[in-house]
Coordinates of C-alpha atoms in Angstrom, one line a residue:
M11 CA 67.7 244.3 33.7
D12 CA 64.0 243.9 34.0
P13 CA 63.3 240.6 35.8
S14 CA 60.2 240.1 33.7
F15 CA 62.5 239.9 30.7
E16 CA 64.1 236.7 31.9
L17 CA 60.8 235.1 32.8
N18 CA 59.3 235.9 29.4
H19 CA 62.2 235.0 27.2
Y20 CA 63.0 231.5 28.7
P21 CA 60.9 228.5 27.7
Q22 CA 58.4 227.5 30.4
P23 CA 58.3 223.9 31.7
K24 CA 55.7 221.6 30.4
E25 CA 52.9 220.4 32.7
N26 CA 53.9 217.6 35.0
L27 CA 53.2 214.1 33.6
L28 CA 51.7 212.9 36.9
R29 CA 49.3 215.8 36.9
K30 CA 48.1 215.0 33.4
I31 CA 47.5 211.4 34.4
A32 CA 45.7 212.5 37.6
K33 CA 43.4 214.8 35.5
K34 CA 42.5 212.0 33.2
L35 CA 41.8 209.6 36.1
K36 CA 39.4 212.1 37.5
K37 CA 37.4 211.8 34.3
T38 CA 37.2 208.0 34.6
S39 CA 34.8 206.0 36.8
P40 CA 35.7 205.2 40.4
V41 CA 35.7 201.4 39.6
L42 CA 38.2 201.9 36.9
R43 CA 40.4 204.0 39.1
V44 CA 40.5 201.3 41.8
F45 CA 41.3 198.7 39.2
I46 CA 44.2 200.8 37.8
F47 CA 45.5 201.4 41.3
L48 CA 45.5 197.7 42.2
L49 CA 47.1 196.8 38.9
V50 CA 50.0 199.3 39.5
L51 CA 50.4 197.9 43.0
L52 CA 50.5 194.4 41.8
I53 CA 53.1 195.3 39.2
C54 CA 55.3 196.9 41.8
F55 CA 54.9 194.0 44.2
G56 CA 55.7 191.6 41.4
C57 CA 58.9 193.5 40.4
Y58 CA 60.0 193.5 44.1
A59 CA 59.2 189.8 44.5
A60 CA 61.1 188.9 41.3
W61 CA 64.1 191.0 42.4
Y62 CA 64.0 189.4 45.9
T63 CA 63.7 185.9 44.5
Y64 CA 66.6 186.6 42.2
R65 CA 68.7 187.8 45.1
I66 CA 67.8 184.8 47.2
L67 CA 68.5 182.3 44.4
R68 CA 71.9 184.0 43.8
P69 CA 73.3 184.0 47.4
A70 CA 76.9 184.8 46.2
D71 CA 75.7 188.3 45.2
L72 CA 74.5 188.9 48.8
F73 CA 78.0 188.6 50.2
T74 CA 80.0 190.9 47.8
T75 CA 79.8 194.4 46.6
P76 CA 80.7 194.4 42.9
N77 CA 83.5 196.7 41.9
I78 CA 82.2 199.0 39.2
S79 CA 85.6 199.5 37.5
E80 CA 86.2 195.7 37.3
A81 CA 82.7 194.9 36.2
S82 CA 82.8 197.3 33.3
A83 CA 86.3 196.2 32.2
A84 CA 86.7 194.0 29.1
P85 CA 87.4 190.3 29.9
E86 CA 91.0 190.5 28.7
E87 CA 91.6 193.4 31.1
Q88 CA 90.3 191.7 34.2
K89 CA 93.1 190.6 36.5
E90 CA 93.5 187.2 38.0
L91 CA 91.9 186.8 41.4
T92 CA 94.2 186.8 44.4
A93 CA 93.6 184.5 47.3
G94 CA 91.9 187.3 49.2
D95 CA 89.8 188.2 46.2
Y96 CA 88.8 184.6 45.8
F97 CA 87.5 184.3 49.3
E98 CA 85.6 187.6 49.0
E99 CA 83.9 186.7 45.7
K100 CA 83.7 182.9 45.6
M101 CA 83.5 181.6 49.2
V102 CA 81.7 182.4 52.4
N103 CA 83.1 181.1 55.7
I104 CA 80.7 181.2 58.6
V105 CA 81.7 180.1 62.1
L106 CA 79.1 178.4 64.3
L107 CA 79.8 178.8 68.0
G108 CA 77.8 176.9 70.5
F109 CA 78.0 178.3 74.1
D110 CA 77.5 176.3 77.2
V111 CA 77.1 178.6 80.2
D112 CA 76.6 176.8 83.5
A113 CA 74.8 178.4 86.5
E114 CA 78.0 179.1 88.4
R115 CA 79.7 181.0 85.6
R116 CA 76.5 182.9 84.9
R117 CA 76.2 183.9 88.6
L118 CA 79.8 185.1 88.6
S119 CA 79.6 186.8 85.2
L120 CA 82.6 184.8 84.0
G121 CA 81.5 184.7 80.4
S122 CA 80.9 181.6 78.3
R123 CA 82.9 178.5 77.2
T124 CA 82.7 177.7 73.5
D125 CA 81.4 174.1 73.6
T126 CA 80.9 173.7 69.8
I127 CA 83.1 175.1 67.0
K128 CA 82.2 174.5 63.4
I129 CA 83.3 176.3 60.3
I130 CA 80.8 176.2 57.5
S131 CA 82.5 177.1 54.2
V132 CA 80.2 177.7 51.2
N133 CA 82.0 177.6 47.8
F134 CA 79.6 179.1 45.2
D135 CA 82.2 178.5 42.5
R136 CA 82.4 174.7 43.1
D137 CA 78.8 174.3 44.4
K138 CA 80.1 172.7 47.6
I139 CA 79.5 173.1 51.3
S140 CA 82.2 172.0 53.7
I141 CA 81.7 171.6 57.5
I142 CA 84.9 171.7 59.5
D143 CA 84.8 170.5 63.1
V144 CA 87.4 172.0 65.5
P145 CA 88.0 170.3 68.8
R146 CA 87.3 172.6 71.7
D147 CA 90.5 171.6 73.5
S148 CA 92.7 172.5 70.5
Y149 CA 96.0 174.1 71.5
V150 CA 96.3 177.5 69.7
K151 CA 97.8 180.9 70.0
I152 CA 95.1 183.2 71.3
A153 CA 94.5 186.2 69.0
D154 CA 96.0 189.6 70.1
T155 CA 97.9 188.0 73.0
P156 CA 101.3 186.1 73.3
T157 CA 99.4 183.3 75.1
Y158 CA 98.8 179.7 73.9
D159 CA 95.7 178.1 75.3
K160 CA 92.6 176.0 74.4
I161 CA 90.5 177.3 71.5
N162 CA 87.4 177.3 73.6
S163 CA 89.0 179.9 75.9
A164 CA 89.5 182.5 73.1
Y165 CA 86.1 184.0 73.6
Y166 CA 86.7 184.4 77.3
Y167 CA 90.0 186.2 76.7
G168 CA 88.1 188.7 74.5
Y169 CA 85.2 188.9 76.9
I170 CA 87.3 190.0 79.9
N171 CA 89.6 192.3 77.9
A172 CA 86.8 194.3 76.3
K173 CA 87.7 198.0 76.8
D174 CA 85.8 200.3 74.5
K175 CA 83.8 197.5 73.0
L176 CA 80.9 195.3 74.1
R177 CA 82.1 192.1 75.8
H178 CA 80.2 189.7 73.6
E179 CA 81.4 191.3 70.3
N180 CA 85.0 191.4 71.6
G181 CA 84.8 187.8 72.6
V182 CA 83.5 186.7 69.2
E183 CA 86.3 188.7 67.5
Y184 CA 89.0 187.0 69.6
A185 CA 87.4 183.6 68.8
L186 CA 87.2 184.2 65.0
K187 CA 90.9 185.4 64.9
S188 CA 92.1 182.5 67.0
I189 CA 90.3 179.9 64.8
S190 CA 91.8 181.6 61.8
N191 CA 95.2 181.2 63.4
L192 CA 94.6 177.4 63.4
L193 CA 93.9 177.4 59.7
G194 CA 96.7 179.4 58.3
G195 CA 94.9 182.8 58.5
I196 CA 91.9 182.2 56.3
P197 CA 89.3 185.0 56.5
L198 CA 86.4 184.4 58.8
H199 CA 83.9 187.3 58.5
Y200 CA 80.6 185.8 59.5
Y201 CA 79.4 184.1 62.6
V202 CA 76.4 182.6 64.4
T203 CA 76.5 182.1 68.1
V204 CA 73.9 179.9 69.9
D205 CA 73.4 179.5 73.6
M206 CA 72.9 175.8 74.0
D207 CA 69.9 176.6 76.3
A208 CA 68.2 177.9 73.2
V209 CA 68.3 174.6 71.4
V210 CA 65.5 173.1 73.6
E211 CA 63.1 176.0 72.9
L212 CA 64.0 176.1 69.2
V213 CA 63.5 172.4 68.6
D214 CA 60.2 172.3 70.5
S215 CA 58.9 175.4 68.6
V216 CA 59.1 173.4 65.3
G217 CA 57.6 170.3 66.7
G218 CA 60.8 168.3 67.2
I219 CA 63.3 167.0 64.7
K220 CA 63.0 163.6 63.0
F221 CA 66.3 161.7 63.4
N222 CA 67.6 158.1 63.2
V223 CA 69.5 157.7 66.5
P224 CA 72.4 155.2 65.7
Y225 CA 72.7 153.6 69.2
D226 CA 71.1 153.6 72.6
V227 CA 72.2 156.8 74.3
I228 CA 73.0 156.1 78.0
D229 CA 74.1 158.7 80.4
K230 CA 77.1 158.5 82.8
D231 CA 74.9 156.9 85.5
G232 CA 73.9 154.1 83.1
V233 CA 70.4 155.3 82.6
L234 CA 68.9 155.0 79.1
Q235 CA 68.1 158.5 77.8
I236 CA 67.3 158.0 74.1
P237 CA 66.6 154.6 72.5
K238 CA 68.1 153.5 69.2
G239 CA 66.1 154.1 66.1
E240 CA 64.2 156.7 64.0
Q241 CA 62.1 159.0 66.1
I242 CA 61.1 162.6 66.7
L243 CA 63.6 164.2 69.1
D244 CA 62.1 166.9 71.4
G245 CA 64.2 169.7 72.6
E246 CA 65.5 167.9 75.7
K247 CA 66.5 164.8 73.8
Y248 CA 68.0 166.8 71.0
L249 CA 70.2 168.7 73.4
H250 CA 71.2 165.5 75.3
Y251 CA 72.3 163.9 72.0
L252 CA 74.3 167.0 71.1
R253 CA 76.2 166.9 74.4
N254 CA 76.7 163.1 74.7
R255 CA 80.3 162.0 74.7
E256 CA 79.9 158.4 76.0
V257 CA 80.7 157.0 72.6
G258 CA 83.8 158.3 70.8
G259 CA 84.6 161.1 73.2
D260 CA 84.8 164.7 72.0
I261 CA 85.7 163.7 68.4
G262 CA 82.7 161.3 68.1
R263 CA 80.4 164.0 69.6
M264 CA 81.5 166.6 67.0
Q265 CA 80.8 164.1 64.2
R266 CA 77.3 163.3 65.6
Q267 CA 76.6 167.0 65.9
T268 CA 77.2 167.5 62.2
E269 CA 75.0 164.5 61.4
L270 CA 72.2 166.0 63.5
L271 CA 72.7 169.5 61.9
L272 CA 72.3 168.0 58.4
A273 CA 69.2 166.1 59.6
T274 CA 67.8 169.3 61.0
L275 CA 68.3 171.0 57.6
D276 CA 66.5 168.1 55.9
H277 CA 63.6 168.4 58.4
F278 CA 63.3 172.2 57.7
R279 CA 63.3 171.6 54.0
R280 CA 60.9 168.7 54.1
E281 CA 58.4 170.6 56.4
G282 CA 58.7 173.9 54.5
L283 CA 60.2 175.6 57.6
I284 CA 63.1 177.4 55.9
K285 CA 61.0 180.5 55.4
N286 CA 60.4 180.5 59.2
I287 CA 64.1 180.9 60.0
P288 CA 64.1 184.7 60.2
V289 CA 61.0 184.5 62.5
L290 CA 62.7 182.0 64.8
Y291 CA 65.8 184.3 64.9
E292 CA 63.7 187.3 65.8
A293 CA 61.9 185.3 68.6
Y294 CA 65.2 184.0 70.2
Q295 CA 67.5 187.0 69.6
E296 CA 68.6 186.9 73.3
L297 CA 70.0 183.4 72.8
I298 CA 71.1 183.6 69.1
D299 CA 73.4 186.2 67.6
T300 CA 74.7 186.6 64.1
N301 CA 76.1 189.3 61.8
L302 CA 74.2 187.7 58.8
S303 CA 71.2 189.7 57.4
N304 CA 67.8 188.0 57.1
Q305 CA 68.3 187.9 53.3
Q306 CA 71.6 186.2 53.7
I307 CA 70.2 183.7 56.1
I308 CA 67.3 182.8 53.9
A309 CA 69.5 182.7 50.8
L310 CA 72.0 180.3 52.4
A311 CA 69.2 178.1 53.8
V312 CA 67.6 177.8 50.4
Y313 CA 71.0 177.2 48.8
A314 CA 71.8 174.5 51.3
G315 CA 68.3 173.0 50.9
R316 CA 68.8 172.5 47.2
M317 CA 72.3 171.1 47.7
Q318 CA 72.8 167.4 47.0
K319 CA 74.0 165.4 50.0
E320 CA 77.2 164.3 48.2
N321 CA 78.1 168.0 47.8
I322 CA 78.0 168.5 51.6
V323 CA 81.3 167.2 53.0
S324 CA 82.4 167.2 56.7
Y325 CA 85.9 167.3 58.1
T326 CA 87.1 166.7 61.6
L327 CA 90.4 168.1 62.8
S328 CA 92.2 165.8 65.2
G329 CA 95.6 165.3 66.8
S330 CA 97.3 164.0 69.9
G331 CA 96.3 164.4 73.5
Q332 CA 99.0 166.1 75.4
S333 CA 99.3 167.9 78.7
R334 CA 101.0 171.1 80.0
D335 CA 101.1 171.8 83.7
G336 CA 98.5 169.2 84.3
V337 CA 96.0 170.6 81.8
Y338 CA 94.8 168.5 78.8
Y339 CA 95.1 169.8 75.3
M340 CA 94.6 168.5 71.8
V341 CA 97.6 169.3 69.7
L342 CA 96.3 169.2 66.1
D343 CA 97.9 167.1 63.4
T344 CA 99.4 169.8 61.1
E345 CA 99.3 167.3 58.1
K346 CA 95.6 167.0 58.6
I347 CA 95.2 170.8 58.6
A348 CA 97.2 171.0 55.4
Q349 CA 94.9 168.4 53.8
V350 CA 91.8 170.4 54.8
M351 CA 93.3 173.6 53.5
E352 CA 93.9 172.0 50.1
E353 CA 90.6 170.2 49.8
V354 CA 88.3 172.9 51.1
F355 CA 90.0 176.2 50.3
A356 CA 92.3 175.1 47.5
V357 CA 95.2 176.9 49.2
P358 CA 98.7 175.4 49.4
Y359 CA 99.7 175.3 53.0
T360 CA 103.1 174.3 54.5
P361 CA 102.4 172.8 57.9
P362 CA 104.7 173.9 60.8
E363 CA 106.7 171.4 62.8
P364 CA 104.5 169.3 65.2
Q365 CA 104.4 170.7 68.7
R366 CA 105.5 168.8 71.8
L367 CA 104.1 170.3 75.0
T368 CA 106.3 170.5 78.1
D369 CA 105.6 171.5 81.6
T370 CA 106.7 174.8 83.0
T371 CA 110.0 174.5 84.9
P372 CA 109.4 175.4 88.5
V373 CA 111.5 177.9 90.4
A374 CA 113.7 176.2 93.0
P375 CA 112.4 176.1 96.6
K376 CA 113.4 179.1 98.8
G377 CA 114.7 179.3 102.3
F378 CA 116.0 175.8 102.5
A379 CA 117.2 175.5 106.2
A380 CA 118.4 172.7 108.5
S381 CA 118.6 172.6 112.2
F382 CA 119.6 169.9 114.7
S383 CA 117.7 169.4 118.0
E384 CA 117.8 167.0 120.9
A385 CA 115.0 168.7 122.8
G386 CA 112.4 166.2 124.0
E387 CA 111.3 163.5 121.7
Q388 CA 112.1 165.4 118.5
R389 CA 115.8 164.6 118.2
G390 CA 117.1 164.8 114.7
V391 CA 117.5 167.2 111.7
K392 CA 114.6 169.4 110.9
L393 CA 114.4 170.6 107.3
T394 CA 112.2 173.5 106.2
W395 CA 111.7 175.5 103.1
S396 CA 109.1 177.5 101.2
K397 CA 107.7 177.4 97.7
G398 CA 109.6 179.0 94.9
D399 CA 106.5 179.7 92.8
K400 CA 103.0 178.3 92.1
Y401 CA 104.5 175.5 90.0
N402 CA 106.1 173.9 93.1
L403 CA 103.4 171.2 93.2
S404 CA 105.5 168.7 95.2
F405 CA 109.1 168.2 96.4
R406 CA 111.7 165.5 96.2
L407 CA 114.2 165.3 99.0
Y408 CA 117.5 163.3 98.8
R409 CA 120.3 162.6 101.3
S410 CA 123.9 161.5 100.9
T411 CA 127.1 161.3 103.0
P412 CA 130.7 162.0 101.9
G413 CA 131.8 159.0 99.8
G414 CA 128.4 157.4 100.0
S415 CA 125.5 157.0 97.5
E416 CA 122.5 159.3 97.4
V417 CA 119.1 158.0 98.6
K418 CA 115.7 159.5 98.1
L419 CA 114.1 160.3 101.5
A420 CA 110.7 161.4 100.4
E421 CA 108.4 163.0 97.8
L422 CA 105.9 165.2 99.5
T423 CA 103.7 168.2 99.1
G424 CA 104.4 169.8 102.4
T425 CA 107.3 172.2 103.1
S426 CA 109.1 170.4 106.0
Y427 CA 110.7 167.1 106.9
F428 CA 112.2 165.6 110.1
D429 CA 115.1 163.2 109.6
I430 CA 116.0 161.0 112.6
D431 CA 117.8 158.1 110.9
L432 CA 121.2 159.6 111.7
E433 CA 124.6 158.6 113.1
P434 CA 126.6 160.7 115.5
G435 CA 129.5 162.6 114.0
I436 CA 128.4 162.1 110.4
T437 CA 128.0 165.0 108.0
Y438 CA 124.8 164.7 105.9
N439 CA 124.2 166.4 102.6
Y440 CA 120.5 167.2 101.6
R441 CA 119.3 168.0 98.1
L442 CA 115.8 169.4 97.5
E443 CA 114.1 170.0 94.1
A444 CA 110.6 171.2 93.2
V445 CA 108.4 169.1 90.9
N446 CA 105.8 170.3 88.4
H447 CA 104.4 167.1 86.8
R448 CA 107.3 166.2 84.4
A449 CA 109.4 169.3 85.0
V450 CA 111.9 169.6 87.8
S451 CA 113.6 172.7 89.3
A452 CA 117.2 173.3 89.9
P453 CA 118.3 171.7 93.2
V454 CA 119.1 173.5 96.4
N455 CA 121.6 171.9 98.8
I456 CA 122.5 172.1 102.5
S457 CA 124.8 170.1 104.8
I458 CA 124.8 169.5 108.5
T459 CA 127.0 167.5 110.9
V460 CA 125.3 165.5 113.7
P461 CA 126.8 166.0 117.2
E462 CA 128.7 163.1 118.8
S463 CA 126.2 163.2 121.7
F464 CA 123.3 162.3 119.4
S465 CA 121.1 159.3 120.4
R466 CA 118.5 158.1 118.0
P467 CA 114.9 158.4 119.1
D468 CA 112.6 155.3 119.0
R469 CA 110.1 156.5 116.4
E470 CA 109.8 156.7 112.6
Q471 CA 111.2 159.6 110.7
G472 CA 109.3 161.7 108.2
P473 CA 107.5 165.0 107.9
E474 CA 107.4 166.6 111.3
P475 CA 104.0 166.0 112.8
T476 CA 101.4 168.6 114.0
E477 CA 98.8 167.8 116.6
P478 CA 97.4 165.3 115.7
A479 CA 100.0 163.7 113.4
E480 CA 98.8 163.1 109.8
P481 CA 100.9 161.2 107.3
Q482 CA 101.7 163.0 104.0
A483 CA 100.7 161.2 100.9
P484 CA 103.3 161.2 98.1
A485 CA 102.5 163.0 94.9
P486 CA 101.3 160.7 92.1
P487 CA 104.0 160.1 89.4
A488 CA 103.3 162.0 86.2
S489 CA 103.2 159.8 83.1
E490 CA 105.3 160.8 80.2
E491 CA 102.4 160.2 77.7
P492 CA 99.1 161.4 79.4
E493 CA 96.0 159.7 78.1
E494 CA 92.9 161.7 77.1
P495 CA 90.5 161.6 80.1
A496 CA 87.0 160.3 79.7
A497 CA 85.8 163.9 80.1
P498 CA 88.2 166.2 78.2
A499 CA 89.4 169.3 79.9
G500 CA 86.9 171.4 78.0
E501 CA 84.7 170.6 80.9
S502 CA 87.2 172.0 83.4
D503 CA 87.9 175.6 84.1
P504 CA 90.7 177.1 82.0
S505 CA 93.0 177.2 85.0
G506 CA 96.1 176.0 83.3
F507 CA 96.4 179.1 81.1
E508 CA 100.0 179.9 80.2
E509 CA 101.2 182.9 82.1
P510 CA 102.0 185.5 79.4
Q511 CA 104.7 188.0 79.8
A512 CA 102.7 191.1 78.9
F513 CA 99.2 189.8 79.1
E514 CA 97.7 188.0 82.1
P515 CA 93.9 188.0 82.2
P516 CA 92.4 187.0 85.5
L517 CA 91.3 183.4 85.4
P518 CA 87.7 182.5 86.2
E519 CA 88.8 180.4 89.2
R520 CA 90.9 183.3 90.6
E521 CA 88.0 185.7 90.3
A522 CA 85.7 183.3 92.0
G523 CA 88.2 182.4 94.7
L524 CA 88.4 178.8 93.6
A525 CA 91.5 176.7 93.7
P526 CA 93.0 176.3 90.2
S527 CA 92.8 172.9 88.7
G528 CA 96.1 171.2 87.8
N529 CA 97.9 173.4 90.4
P530 CA 97.0 172.1 93.9
E531 CA 98.1 174.3 96.7
T532 CA 98.7 172.7 100.1
S533 CA 96.0 173.9 102.4
A534 CA 96.6 175.5 105.8
G535 CA 95.6 172.3 107.5
E536 CA 98.0 170.2 105.5
R537 CA 101.1 172.4 105.9
E538 CA 103.5 171.8 108.7
N539 CA 104.0 174.9 110.8
F540 CA 107.2 175.1 112.8
P541 CA 108.8 177.9 114.7
E542 CA 111.8 179.6 113.3
P543 CA 115.1 177.8 114.2
E544 CA 116.6 179.1 117.3
D545 CA 120.3 179.1 118.3
S546 CA 119.8 177.5 121.7
D547 CA 120.4 174.3 123.6
G548 CA 123.5 173.6 121.6
S549 CA 121.4 173.3 118.4
L550 CA 123.3 173.8 115.1
I551 CA 121.5 176.0 112.6
I552 CA 122.5 176.3 108.9
E553 CA 120.4 178.1 106.4
I554 CA 120.9 178.7 102.7
S555 CA 118.4 180.9 100.8

């Protein structure tokens, strides 16, 4: 077929509309062309501004992707929202994490401790903002591990176990999942992390924050840092107020942080600074991280700025202070959690049974041995042993005779004892147990008979001395109900982590070569070093391992 046939017998396309307009514009004056161009540009900009404003003033639309099939369905065909759908379409939960990285942890690359944890829940359906404060010492199951620990350690677990992910992102993921574990598994998709060092620069960059300080803020040395009354807080004072725990402990500190956060929002709204939030974020990206977009940040700030104060409600989770292996924890009140779940998320929640923390039962001491000696001044029974495990913090030694009552000889941290209060020809039974705070190991026992030729030396009995002799201080008794310390253990290193069966991250103190808190080891200078018992000079040696 002739190709020209096809070209000649099909209708030819009409001239392009834009070309027609361009030809007509060429015939107009230059001034008119400039005016038309500016008018078109203004219309385009106005349309974009209207669309952008519409998006900003409807923040709920920025957090969901509408389902086309559901949107086009008739009202009677739309299904009832499930709990998951409700969270996706009606609520936004944002976790605010404030990190406090001291110089030592930064030097050793040990990651951050989460000093502040707040859940900001925005309910677009009920036009309500809820702020939930989570104590940093809360006892919780760490996500993706079998371990229970403090909630402020969750980020660290993720940080050190990052394999194919970046450490920070993995730490945040562990933190969000662990916080969700506390609240019955509610979804937490968004986060904002702030290095507390950034607070000083951020506050100073906006000229300070106006705030009515409710009381004189005095530091631990008794020095007045911030006087009572309304004032402009600069960055240093702002940060000091955030960290202060002298009044109300950690719970009081969290509540004051929320008050200061709301005052900061008021200040930004009053001074017209909300529009500057994306600029501040860009300037301090090294100290602030979030997975919220600029549009979402501005939309939420505008939404919160228009919110009436009575529609912003704060909640503080609380519980009882308990200890495990010498480490302080906050065991949250499950009834309080159920109340928050109902009021904030409208989700029925059956609280689990309240937890009661116990100490790890230590392994019994090993190599418990007794030997009798009349050599020189050391005449008596020498008892030696070694630690069964790291939970052997101290030892209790008892003695009895056949038909007699048992007496406690000593409670000590060393691994030896020299008994001289003996009678010739008597058989003595010794019982030894390891102590880990309130937990006690199974006992180990040994018996030895004193020779008839024994003569009692003229000196006090006790732990066998080294050169020079140093008395051993007894271990302090552990209270059944430990009180919350003035400075909760969020300030201490997470050295009391439960030893998991299949997951055991290296602790910061172990990596740094530091002695774990709550698990004091007897130093080389404190241990009593004796030679192995020898079968000589008529000495009687009995050893039970």
